[in-house]
């Protein structure tokens, strides 16, 4: 039986957080053997906010190495850099013509980022979800594993696929988001009402980065905002502790109920230390593997060239079909 197709990507726009790991990469590891997977480094998306060119290039390779170090296996899936496959920008242009300005300007992330980068509200920022739809639709992906913050964008991709199909005839698979129930939204350790973010600059203790060393990880969890009840239980009113429980369970591989039982009668100090240690135990070997892979440029380039070939092949197949449907002359 033909495997179903799955697509996801991460922007090389800052240091990855445990939110990106838990909400995205960790799920990909499980899914890569079940589905035909495409995983990209979304550098075209990253330049919608200002980037230092040298730093962007460096972070792109770091992200590829991190995917590999986490266990993404290039022999079973396609791992590539988005800007190396020009079909993404080409399909984005075509999809722009079936996207309404109203729906693009209503996207929550566009509104948030416009506020945050008020000196640089560029067209790319508004077009971000259309490019994301192009990514997904080019590969005829059925599933898109992302964190909860990207649900609205995948829904736009669905709407655009349905609209294009009804206007031009069946062309795109209509995708669905795959979002983990508990781990889809990892919150800031300092303000649990906000998501943990790569671009956090105000409070250095709010985000735990995948590159943080053990002491930094333990210190950040020690300082995490909690409440005064001193009882480890999951509840919507206890957003700080619930967030730590989500993180603990994701890294430990246990359920919330199991974790609540484990910490029954124990105080927040003990719990926070256990969360920090569990996270550090998972991240330390990933960090050394990433450093090893990053040092092997020949291997990285070889994997990326292979990924580019495989992605380009699939993408051009869809793009040619789209160009034929919209009425572009193809010379045949
Ligand atoms: P990015 O780089 O902002 O986020 C990458 C992935 O991490 C998830 N994520 C989180 N999950 C749980 N808790 C958090 N605090 C948290 N923060 C981030 C995001 O939901 C995402 O899954 N636009 C995408 C990149 C992209 C893409 C695509 C994804 C480009 N094209 C096509 C899927 C399909 C993004 O949010 O990147």
Coordinates of C-alpha atoms and ligand atoms in Angstrom, one line a residue:
X1 CA 0.0 0.0 0.0
X2 CA 1.2 3.5 -0.8
X3 CA 2.3 5.4 2.3
X4 CA 0.5 8.6 3.2
X5 CA 2.5 11.9 2.8
X6 CA 3.5 14.1 5.7
X7 CA 5.1 17.6 5.5
X8 CA 6.6 19.8 8.1
X9 CA 9.3 22.5 8.5
X10 CA 11.0 24.8 11.0
X11 CA 12.4 28.2 10.4
X12 CA 16.1 28.8 11.0
X13 CA 15.2 32.1 12.6
X14 CA 16.7 31.7 16.1
X15 CA 17.8 29.1 18.6
X16 CA 15.4 26.2 18.8
X17 CA 13.5 25.8 22.0
X18 CA 12.1 22.8 23.8
X19 CA 8.7 24.0 22.4
X20 CA 9.9 23.3 18.9
X21 CA 11.3 19.9 19.9
X22 CA 8.3 18.8 21.8
X23 CA 5.7 20.4 19.5
X24 CA 7.4 19.3 16.3
X25 CA 10.6 17.3 15.9
X26 CA 9.9 14.7 18.6
X27 CA 6.6 13.8 16.9
X28 CA 8.4 13.6 13.5
X29 CA 10.7 10.8 14.8
X30 CA 7.7 8.6 15.5
X31 CA 5.9 9.4 12.3
X32 CA 8.9 9.1 9.8
X33 CA 8.6 5.3 9.6
X34 CA 4.8 5.3 9.1
X35 CA 4.5 8.0 6.4
X36 CA 6.4 9.3 3.4
X37 CA 7.9 12.4 5.1
X38 CA 9.3 15.7 3.8
X39 CA 11.1 17.8 6.4
X40 CA 12.4 21.2 5.5
X41 CA 14.4 24.1 6.8
X42 CA 12.1 27.0 6.1
X43 CA 14.7 29.7 5.2
X44 CA 12.3 31.5 2.8
X45 CA 10.0 32.0 5.8
X46 CA 12.8 33.2 8.0
X47 CA 13.6 36.3 6.0
X48 CA 10.1 37.7 6.6
X49 CA 11.8 39.2 9.7
X50 CA 15.2 40.8 9.4
X51 CA 18.1 38.3 9.5
X52 CA 21.8 38.7 9.4
X53 CA 22.8 36.8 6.2
X54 CA 25.9 35.1 7.7
X55 CA 24.0 34.1 10.9
X56 CA 21.1 32.7 8.7
X57 CA 23.4 30.5 6.7
X58 CA 25.1 29.2 9.9
X59 CA 21.7 28.5 11.6
X60 CA 20.4 26.7 8.5
X61 CA 23.3 24.2 8.7
X62 CA 22.9 24.0 12.5
X63 CA 19.2 23.2 12.0
X64 CA 19.9 20.4 9.5
X65 CA 22.5 18.9 11.9
X66 CA 20.0 19.1 14.7
X67 CA 17.3 17.3 12.7
X68 CA 19.8 14.5 12.1
X69 CA 21.1 14.5 15.7
X70 CA 17.5 14.2 17.0
X71 CA 17.1 11.1 14.8
X72 CA 15.5 12.2 11.6
X73 CA 16.7 9.5 9.2
X74 CA 17.5 10.8 5.7
X75 CA 17.4 7.2 4.3
X76 CA 13.6 7.0 5.0
X77 CA 12.6 10.7 4.6
X78 CA 13.4 13.7 2.5
X79 CA 15.3 16.4 4.4
X80 CA 16.1 19.6 2.5
X81 CA 16.4 23.4 2.5
X82 CA 13.3 25.2 1.2
X83 CA 15.2 27.9 -0.8
X84 CA 16.9 25.2 -2.8
X85 CA 13.6 24.1 -4.4
X86 CA 12.3 27.1 -6.4
X87 CA 8.9 25.5 -6.9
X88 CA 7.9 26.8 -3.4
X89 CA 8.1 30.5 -4.5
X90 CA 6.5 29.7 -7.8
X91 CA 3.5 27.9 -6.3
X92 CA 3.2 30.6 -3.6
X93 CA 2.7 33.2 -6.4
X94 CA -0.1 31.2 -8.0
X95 CA -1.8 30.6 -4.7
X96 CA -1.6 34.3 -4.0
X97 CA -4.1 34.7 -6.7
X98 CA -6.7 32.6 -4.9
X99 CA -6.0 34.1 -1.5
X100 CA -8.0 37.1 -0.3
X101 CA -6.2 40.0 1.4
X102 CA -8.9 39.9 4.1
X103 CA -8.1 36.3 5.1
X104 CA -4.3 36.8 5.1
X105 CA -4.6 40.0 7.2
X106 CA -6.8 38.2 9.7
X107 CA -4.1 35.6 10.6
X108 CA -3.2 35.8 14.3
X109 CA 0.6 35.4 13.6
X110 CA 0.5 38.2 11.1
X111 CA -1.1 40.5 13.6
X112 CA 1.3 39.5 16.3
X113 CA 4.4 39.8 14.2
X114 CA 3.2 43.2 12.7
X115 CA 3.0 44.5 16.2
X116 CA 6.4 43.1 17.2
X117 CA 8.1 44.3 14.1
X118 CA 6.2 47.5 13.4
X119 CA 9.1 49.0 11.5
X120 CA 9.1 46.1 9.0
X121 CA 5.6 45.1 8.1
X122 CA 6.6 43.7 4.7
X123 CA 4.5 41.8 2.1
X124 CA 6.4 38.6 3.0
X125 CA 5.0 38.8 6.5
X126 CA 1.5 38.8 5.2
X127 CA 2.3 36.2 2.6
X128 CA 3.9 33.8 5.2
X129 CA 0.9 31.5 5.4
X130 CA 0.4 31.4 1.6
X131 CA 4.1 30.2 1.3
X132 CA 3.4 27.7 4.0
X133 CA 0.4 26.5 2.0
X134 CA 2.6 26.2 -1.1
X135 CA 5.1 24.1 0.9
X136 CA 2.4 21.7 2.1
X137 CA 0.4 21.5 -1.2
X138 CA 3.4 21.0 -3.4
X139 CA 4.0 17.6 -1.9
X140 CA 0.3 16.5 -1.8
X141 CA 0.7 16.1 2.0
X142 CA -2.2 14.7 3.9
X143 CA -0.8 15.4 7.4
X144 CA 1.1 18.3 8.8
X145 CA 2.5 17.8 12.3
X146 CA 2.9 21.2 14.0
X147 CA 2.4 22.9 17.3
X148 CA -0.9 24.5 18.1
X149 CA 0.2 28.0 17.1
X150 CA 0.3 26.8 13.4
X151 CA -3.2 25.3 13.3
X152 CA -4.7 28.5 11.7
X153 CA -2.1 28.4 9.0
X154 CA -2.8 24.7 8.1
X155 CA -6.5 25.6 8.0
X156 CA -5.7 28.3 5.5
X157 CA -3.8 25.7 3.4
X158 CA -6.9 23.5 3.5
X159 CA -9.1 26.4 2.4
X160 CA -6.7 27.3 -0.5
X161 CA -6.5 23.7 -1.6
X162 CA -10.3 23.4 -1.7
X163 CA -10.7 26.7 -3.4
X164 CA -8.1 25.9 -6.1
X165 CA -9.6 22.4 -6.6
X166 CA -13.1 23.8 -7.1
X167 CA -12.0 26.5 -9.5
X168 CA -9.5 24.5 -11.6
X169 CA -10.4 20.8 -10.9
X170 CA -9.0 18.2 -8.5
X171 CA -5.3 19.1 -8.0
X172 CA -4.3 19.2 -4.4
X173 CA -4.7 16.8 -1.5
X174 CA -6.5 18.7 1.3
X175 CA -4.1 18.6 4.3
X176 CA -4.9 18.1 8.0
X177 CA -2.9 19.4 11.0
X178 CA -1.6 16.8 13.4
X179 CA -1.3 18.4 16.8
X180 CA -0.3 16.6 20.1
X181 CA -3.0 17.0 22.7
X182 CA -0.8 18.0 25.6
X183 CA 2.5 18.9 24.0
X184 CA 1.2 21.1 21.1
X185 CA 1.6 24.3 23.2
X186 CA 4.7 24.6 25.4
X187 CA 4.4 27.9 27.3
X188 CA 7.1 30.4 28.5
X189 CA 8.6 29.5 31.9
X190 CA 8.2 33.1 33.0
X191 CA 4.7 33.8 31.6
X192 CA 2.7 30.7 31.1
X193 CA 0.0 32.6 29.2
X194 CA 2.5 33.1 26.3
X195 CA 4.0 30.4 24.1
X196 CA 7.7 29.6 24.5
X197 CA 9.3 31.3 21.7
X198 CA 12.6 31.3 19.8
X199 CA 12.5 35.1 19.4
X200 CA 12.1 35.8 23.1
X201 CA 14.5 38.6 24.0
X202 CA 13.0 40.2 27.0
X203 CA 13.4 37.5 29.6
X204 CA 16.3 35.1 29.1
X205 CA 14.8 32.6 31.6
X206 CA 11.5 32.3 29.6
X207 CA 12.7 29.8 26.9
X208 CA 14.8 26.7 27.3
X209 CA 17.0 26.3 24.2
X210 CA 18.1 23.0 22.8
X211 CA 21.6 24.3 23.0
X212 CA 21.5 25.2 26.7
X213 CA 23.9 23.4 28.9
X214 CA 22.9 21.4 31.9
X215 CA 23.4 24.1 34.5
X216 CA 21.5 26.7 32.5
X217 CA 18.6 24.2 32.0
X218 CA 18.4 23.4 35.8
X219 CA 18.6 27.2 36.6
X220 CA 15.8 28.1 34.2
X221 CA 13.5 25.4 35.6
X222 CA 14.3 26.4 39.1
X223 CA 13.2 30.0 38.3
X224 CA 10.0 28.9 36.5
X225 CA 6.9 30.7 37.6
X226 CA 4.5 28.5 39.6
X227 CA 1.8 29.1 42.3
X228 CA 1.6 29.0 46.0
X229 CA -0.3 25.7 46.4
X230 CA 2.9 23.5 46.4
X231 CA 0.9 20.5 45.0
X232 CA 2.0 19.0 41.7
X233 CA -1.3 18.5 39.8
X234 CA -2.6 19.4 36.3
X235 CA -5.2 22.1 36.2
X236 CA -6.1 25.0 33.9
X237 CA -5.8 27.4 36.8
X238 CA -2.3 26.2 37.6
X239 CA -0.8 27.1 34.2
X240 CA 2.8 27.2 35.4
X241 CA 2.8 23.8 37.0
X242 CA 0.6 22.3 34.2
X243 CA 3.2 23.6 31.6
X244 CA 6.0 21.9 33.6
X245 CA 4.0 18.7 33.8
X246 CA 3.5 18.8 30.0
X247 CA 7.3 19.3 29.5
X248 CA 8.2 16.5 32.0
X249 CA 5.8 14.0 30.4
X250 CA 7.0 14.8 26.9
X251 CA 10.7 14.3 27.9
X252 CA 10.1 11.4 30.3
X253 CA 7.6 9.6 28.0
X254 CA 4.9 9.2 30.7
X255 CA 1.3 10.4 31.2
X256 CA 0.2 13.3 33.3
X257 CA -1.5 11.0 35.8
X258 CA 1.7 9.0 36.2
X259 CA 3.7 12.2 36.8
X260 CA 1.1 13.4 39.3
X261 CA 1.4 10.2 41.2
X262 CA 5.2 10.3 41.1
X263 CA 5.3 13.7 42.7
X264 CA 2.5 13.3 45.2
X265 CA 3.4 14.8 48.5
X266 CA 6.6 16.3 47.1
X267 CA 7.2 20.0 46.8
X268 CA 7.8 22.2 43.8
X269 CA 11.6 22.3 44.4
X270 CA 11.9 18.6 44.0
X271 CA 9.6 18.6 41.0
X272 CA 11.4 21.5 39.2
X273 CA 14.8 19.8 39.7
X274 CA 13.4 16.5 38.2
X275 CA 12.0 18.3 35.2
X276 CA 15.3 20.1 34.6
X277 CA 17.3 16.8 35.0
X278 CA 15.0 14.9 32.7
X279 CA 15.2 17.6 30.0
X280 CA 19.0 17.8 30.3
X281 CA 19.4 14.0 30.1
X282 CA 17.6 14.0 26.7
X283 CA 19.3 17.1 25.3
X284 CA 23.0 16.4 26.3
X285 CA 23.5 13.5 23.9
X286 CA 21.6 15.4 21.1
X287 CA 24.0 18.3 21.5
X288 CA 27.2 16.3 21.2
X289 CA 25.8 14.4 18.2
X290 CA 24.8 17.7 16.6
X291 CA 28.4 19.0 17.1
X292 CA 29.8 15.9 15.5
X293 CA 27.5 16.1 12.5
X294 CA 28.1 19.8 12.0
X295 CA 31.8 19.1 11.8
X296 CA 31.3 16.7 8.8
X297 CA 30.4 19.2 6.1
X298 CA 30.9 16.6 3.3
X299 CA 28.2 14.3 4.9
X300 CA 25.9 17.3 5.4
X301 CA 26.2 18.5 1.8
X302 CA 25.7 15.0 0.5
X303 CA 22.5 14.5 2.5
X304 CA 21.2 18.0 1.4
X305 CA 21.9 17.3 -2.3
X306 CA 20.0 14.1 -2.0
X307 CA 17.1 15.9 -0.3
X308 CA 17.0 18.6 -2.9
X309 CA 16.8 16.1 -5.7
X310 CA 14.0 14.2 -4.1
X311 CA 12.0 17.3 -3.1
X312 CA 12.4 18.9 -6.5
X313 CA 11.2 15.9 -8.3
X314 CA 7.9 15.7 -6.3
X315 CA 7.5 19.5 -6.2
X316 CA 7.8 20.0 -10.0
X317 CA 5.4 17.2 -10.7
X318 CA 2.7 19.2 -8.8
X319 CA 3.8 22.6 -10.1
X320 CA 3.6 21.4 -13.8
X321 CA 0.1 20.2 -13.1
X322 CA -0.9 23.5 -11.5
X323 CA 0.6 25.5 -14.5
X324 CA -1.3 23.4 -16.9
X325 CA -4.6 23.8 -15.0
X326 CA -4.3 27.6 -14.7
X327 CA -3.6 27.9 -18.5
X328 CA 0.1 28.6 -18.8
X329 CA 1.5 27.6 -22.2
X330 CA 4.0 24.7 -21.7
X331 CA 5.2 24.2 -25.3
X332 CA 3.8 20.7 -25.7
Ligands
LIG1 P1 8.6 27.8 13.6 O1 10.0 27.6 13.3 O2 8.1 29.0 14.2 O3 8.1 26.6 14.6 C1 8.5 25.2 14.3 C2 7.5 24.2 14.9 O4 7.6 24.3 16.3 C3 6.2 24.5 16.8 N1 6.3 25.3 18.0 C4 5.8 24.9 19.2 N2 5.1 23.8 19.6 C5 4.8 23.7 20.9 N3 5.0 24.7 21.8 C6 5.7 25.8 21.5 N4 5.9 26.8 22.4 C7 6.1 26.0 20.1 N5 6.8 27.0 19.4 C8 6.9 26.5 18.2 C9 5.5 25.2 15.7 O5 4.1 25.0 15.8 C10 6.1 24.5 14.5 O6 5.4 23.2 14.3 N6 5.5 28.2 10.0 C11 6.2 27.1 10.6 C12 7.3 26.6 9.7 C13 6.8 26.1 8.4 C14 5.9 25.0 8.2 C15 5.7 24.9 6.8 C16 5.3 24.1 9.1 C17 7.1 26.6 7.2 N7 6.4 25.8 6.2 C18 4.9 23.9 6.3 C19 4.5 23.1 8.6 C20 4.3 23.0 7.2 C21 6.7 27.5 12.0 O7 5.9 27.8 12.8 O8 8.0 27.5 12.2

